[in-house]
Short mmCIF file of C-alpha atoms in Angstrom, two decimals:
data_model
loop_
_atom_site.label_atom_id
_atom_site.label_comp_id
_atom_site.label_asym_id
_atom_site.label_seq_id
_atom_site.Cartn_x
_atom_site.Cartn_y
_atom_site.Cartn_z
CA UNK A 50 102.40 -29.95 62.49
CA UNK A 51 104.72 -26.88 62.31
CA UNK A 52 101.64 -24.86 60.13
CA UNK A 53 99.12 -25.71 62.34
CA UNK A 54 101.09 -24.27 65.56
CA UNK A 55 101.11 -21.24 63.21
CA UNK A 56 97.71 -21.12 62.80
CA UNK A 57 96.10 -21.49 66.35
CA UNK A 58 97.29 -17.68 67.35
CA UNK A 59 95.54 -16.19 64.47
CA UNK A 60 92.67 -18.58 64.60
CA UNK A 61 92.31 -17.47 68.36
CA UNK A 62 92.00 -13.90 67.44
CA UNK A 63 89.27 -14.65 65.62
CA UNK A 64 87.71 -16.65 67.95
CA UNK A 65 87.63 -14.21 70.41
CA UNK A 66 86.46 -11.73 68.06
CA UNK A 67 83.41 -13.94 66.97
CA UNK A 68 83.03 -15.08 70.50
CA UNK A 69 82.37 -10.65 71.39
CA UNK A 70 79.90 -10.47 68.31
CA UNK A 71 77.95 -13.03 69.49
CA UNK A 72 77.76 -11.72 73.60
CA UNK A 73 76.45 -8.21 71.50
CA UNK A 74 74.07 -10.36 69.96
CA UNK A 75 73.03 -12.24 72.38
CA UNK A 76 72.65 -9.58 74.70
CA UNK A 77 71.43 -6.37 72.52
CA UNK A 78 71.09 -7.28 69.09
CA UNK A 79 68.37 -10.13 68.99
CA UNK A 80 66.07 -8.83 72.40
CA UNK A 81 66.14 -5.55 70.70
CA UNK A 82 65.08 -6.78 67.14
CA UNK A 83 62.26 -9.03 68.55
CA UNK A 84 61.14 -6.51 70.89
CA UNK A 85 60.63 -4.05 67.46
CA UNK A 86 59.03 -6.90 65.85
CA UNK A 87 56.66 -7.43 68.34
CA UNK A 88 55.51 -3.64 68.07
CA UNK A 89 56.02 -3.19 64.84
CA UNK A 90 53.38 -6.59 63.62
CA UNK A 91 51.14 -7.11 67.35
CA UNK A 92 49.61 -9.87 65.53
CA UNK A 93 52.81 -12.11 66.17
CA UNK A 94 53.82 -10.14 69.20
CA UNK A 95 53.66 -13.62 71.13
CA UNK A 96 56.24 -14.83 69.65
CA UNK A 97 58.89 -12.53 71.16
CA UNK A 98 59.83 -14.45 73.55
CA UNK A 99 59.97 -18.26 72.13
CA UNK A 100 61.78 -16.16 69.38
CA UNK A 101 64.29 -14.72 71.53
CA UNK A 102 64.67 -17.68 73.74
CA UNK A 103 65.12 -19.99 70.61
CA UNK A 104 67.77 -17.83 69.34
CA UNK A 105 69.66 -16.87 72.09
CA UNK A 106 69.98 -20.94 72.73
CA UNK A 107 71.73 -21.18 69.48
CA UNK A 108 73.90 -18.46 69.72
CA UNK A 109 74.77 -20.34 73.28
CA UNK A 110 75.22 -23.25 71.01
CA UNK A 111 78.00 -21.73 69.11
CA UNK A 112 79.87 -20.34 71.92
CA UNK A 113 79.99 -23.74 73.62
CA UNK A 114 81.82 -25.15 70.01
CA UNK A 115 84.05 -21.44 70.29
CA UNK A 116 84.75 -22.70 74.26
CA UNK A 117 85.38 -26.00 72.70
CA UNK A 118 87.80 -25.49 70.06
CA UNK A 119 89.58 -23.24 71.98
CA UNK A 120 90.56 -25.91 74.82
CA UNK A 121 91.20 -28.18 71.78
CA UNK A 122 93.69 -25.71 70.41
CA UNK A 123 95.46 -25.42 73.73
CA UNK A 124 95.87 -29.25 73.21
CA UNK A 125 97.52 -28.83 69.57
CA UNK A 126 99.61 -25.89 71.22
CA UNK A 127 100.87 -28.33 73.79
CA UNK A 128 101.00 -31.51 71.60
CA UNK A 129 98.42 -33.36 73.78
CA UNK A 130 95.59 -33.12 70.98
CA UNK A 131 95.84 -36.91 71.06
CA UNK A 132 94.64 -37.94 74.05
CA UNK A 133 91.50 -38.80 75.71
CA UNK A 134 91.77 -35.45 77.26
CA UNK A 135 90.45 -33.72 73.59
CA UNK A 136 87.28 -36.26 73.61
CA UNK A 137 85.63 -34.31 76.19
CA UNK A 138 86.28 -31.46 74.17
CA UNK A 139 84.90 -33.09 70.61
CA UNK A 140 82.01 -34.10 72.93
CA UNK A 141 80.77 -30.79 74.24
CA UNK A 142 80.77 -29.89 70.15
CA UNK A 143 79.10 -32.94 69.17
CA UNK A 144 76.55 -31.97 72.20
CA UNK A 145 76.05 -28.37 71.08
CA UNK A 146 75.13 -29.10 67.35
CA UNK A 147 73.05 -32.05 68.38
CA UNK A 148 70.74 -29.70 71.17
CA UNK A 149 70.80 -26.66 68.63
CA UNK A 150 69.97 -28.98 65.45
CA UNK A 151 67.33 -30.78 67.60
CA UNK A 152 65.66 -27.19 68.41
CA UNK A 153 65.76 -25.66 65.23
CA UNK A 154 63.62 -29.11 64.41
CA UNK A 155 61.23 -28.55 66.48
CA UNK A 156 61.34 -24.17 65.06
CA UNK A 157 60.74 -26.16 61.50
CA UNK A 158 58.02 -28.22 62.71
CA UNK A 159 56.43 -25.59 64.00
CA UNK A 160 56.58 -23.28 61.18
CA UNK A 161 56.34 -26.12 58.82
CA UNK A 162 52.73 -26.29 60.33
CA UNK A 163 51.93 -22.50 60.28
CA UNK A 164 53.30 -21.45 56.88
CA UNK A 165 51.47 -19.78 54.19
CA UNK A 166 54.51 -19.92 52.17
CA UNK A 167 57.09 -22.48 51.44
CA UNK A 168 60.10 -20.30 51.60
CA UNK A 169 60.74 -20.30 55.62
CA UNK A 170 60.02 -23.32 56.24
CA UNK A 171 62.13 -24.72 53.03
CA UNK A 172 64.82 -22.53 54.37
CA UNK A 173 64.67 -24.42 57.97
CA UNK A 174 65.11 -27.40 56.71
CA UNK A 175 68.10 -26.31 54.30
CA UNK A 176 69.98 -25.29 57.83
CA UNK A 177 68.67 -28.41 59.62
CA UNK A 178 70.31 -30.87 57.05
CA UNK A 179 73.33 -28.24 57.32
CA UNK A 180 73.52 -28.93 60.91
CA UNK A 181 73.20 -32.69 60.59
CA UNK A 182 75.27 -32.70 57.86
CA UNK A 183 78.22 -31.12 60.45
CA UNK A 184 77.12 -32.90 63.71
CA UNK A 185 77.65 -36.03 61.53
CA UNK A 186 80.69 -34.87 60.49
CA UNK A 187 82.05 -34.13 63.93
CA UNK A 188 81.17 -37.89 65.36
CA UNK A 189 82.79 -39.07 62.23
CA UNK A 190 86.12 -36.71 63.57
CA UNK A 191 86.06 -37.93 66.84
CA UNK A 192 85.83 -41.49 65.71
CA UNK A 193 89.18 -40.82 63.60
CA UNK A 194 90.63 -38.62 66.65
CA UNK A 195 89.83 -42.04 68.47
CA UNK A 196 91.44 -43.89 66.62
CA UNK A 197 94.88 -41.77 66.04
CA UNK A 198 95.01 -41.15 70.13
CA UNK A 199 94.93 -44.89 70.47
CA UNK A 200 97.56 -45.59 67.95
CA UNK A 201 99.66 -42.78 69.61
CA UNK A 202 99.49 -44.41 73.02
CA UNK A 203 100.57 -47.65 71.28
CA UNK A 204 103.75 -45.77 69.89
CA UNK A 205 104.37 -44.51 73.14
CA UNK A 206 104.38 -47.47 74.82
CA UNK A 207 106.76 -49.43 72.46
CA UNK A 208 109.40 -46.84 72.45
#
């Protein structure tokens, strides 16, 4: 337990500095590159804003799991990562990846049914099964973090 203490200050640096690059994104980065888009190719001009919207909901998506882990290291820091107090937390991840992977099916189905080519929309549903693949992984996490809060209370209550 003594490494992973040591690892939550460095690991929140980092989330606060991924947590900053997103806000820039989110803010600046993706508006401005779907507003040049839009001028640069008018014929898919409409899609600005479905494009921004879209995107800027899964950048939301991955602050909520930053958010999230964050309060969950708090728990490690504090040795309360085993209680029911850290399922709230695992469930606002499990919540994020589940609306942004349910969104970027509905982006696949839609570009599924407008491609020309098969790269996009073979690349959509590479990140989709990525997505699943770690949403699946997280329920599996929470059943184990479950599981070891339980058999912590147990200890606690026969010493």
């Amino acid at each position: 337990m003594v490494a992973a203490h040591r690892a939550v200050l460095p690991l929140r640096f980092l989330l606060v500095v991924l947590f900053g690059v997103l806000v820039l994104f989110q803010t600046m980065s993706l508006p401005g590159q779907f507003a040049h888009m839009a001028r640069e190719d008018p014929e898919f001009a409409y899609l600005r804003w479905p494009a921004t919207g879209v995107t800027v909901f899964w950048v939301l998506c991955v602050q909520v799991v930053i958010v999230s882990t964050w309060k969950l290291l708090t728990l490690v820091k504090t040795d309360r990562i085993f209680s029911e107090d850290s399922l709230v937390w695992v469930d606002a991840i499990v919540w994020a990846v589940a609306a942004g992977g349910a969104v970027l099916l509905a982006v696949l189905g839609y570009v599924g049914l407008n491609a020309n080519d098969p790269g996009l929309p073979l690349l959509l549903f590479l990140l989709s099964v990525g997505v699943t693949v770690v949403g699946l992984l997280v329920v599996v996490l929470r059943a184990l973090l479950r599981q070891a809060s339980a058999l912590r209370a147990d200890l606690d209550s026969v010493i």
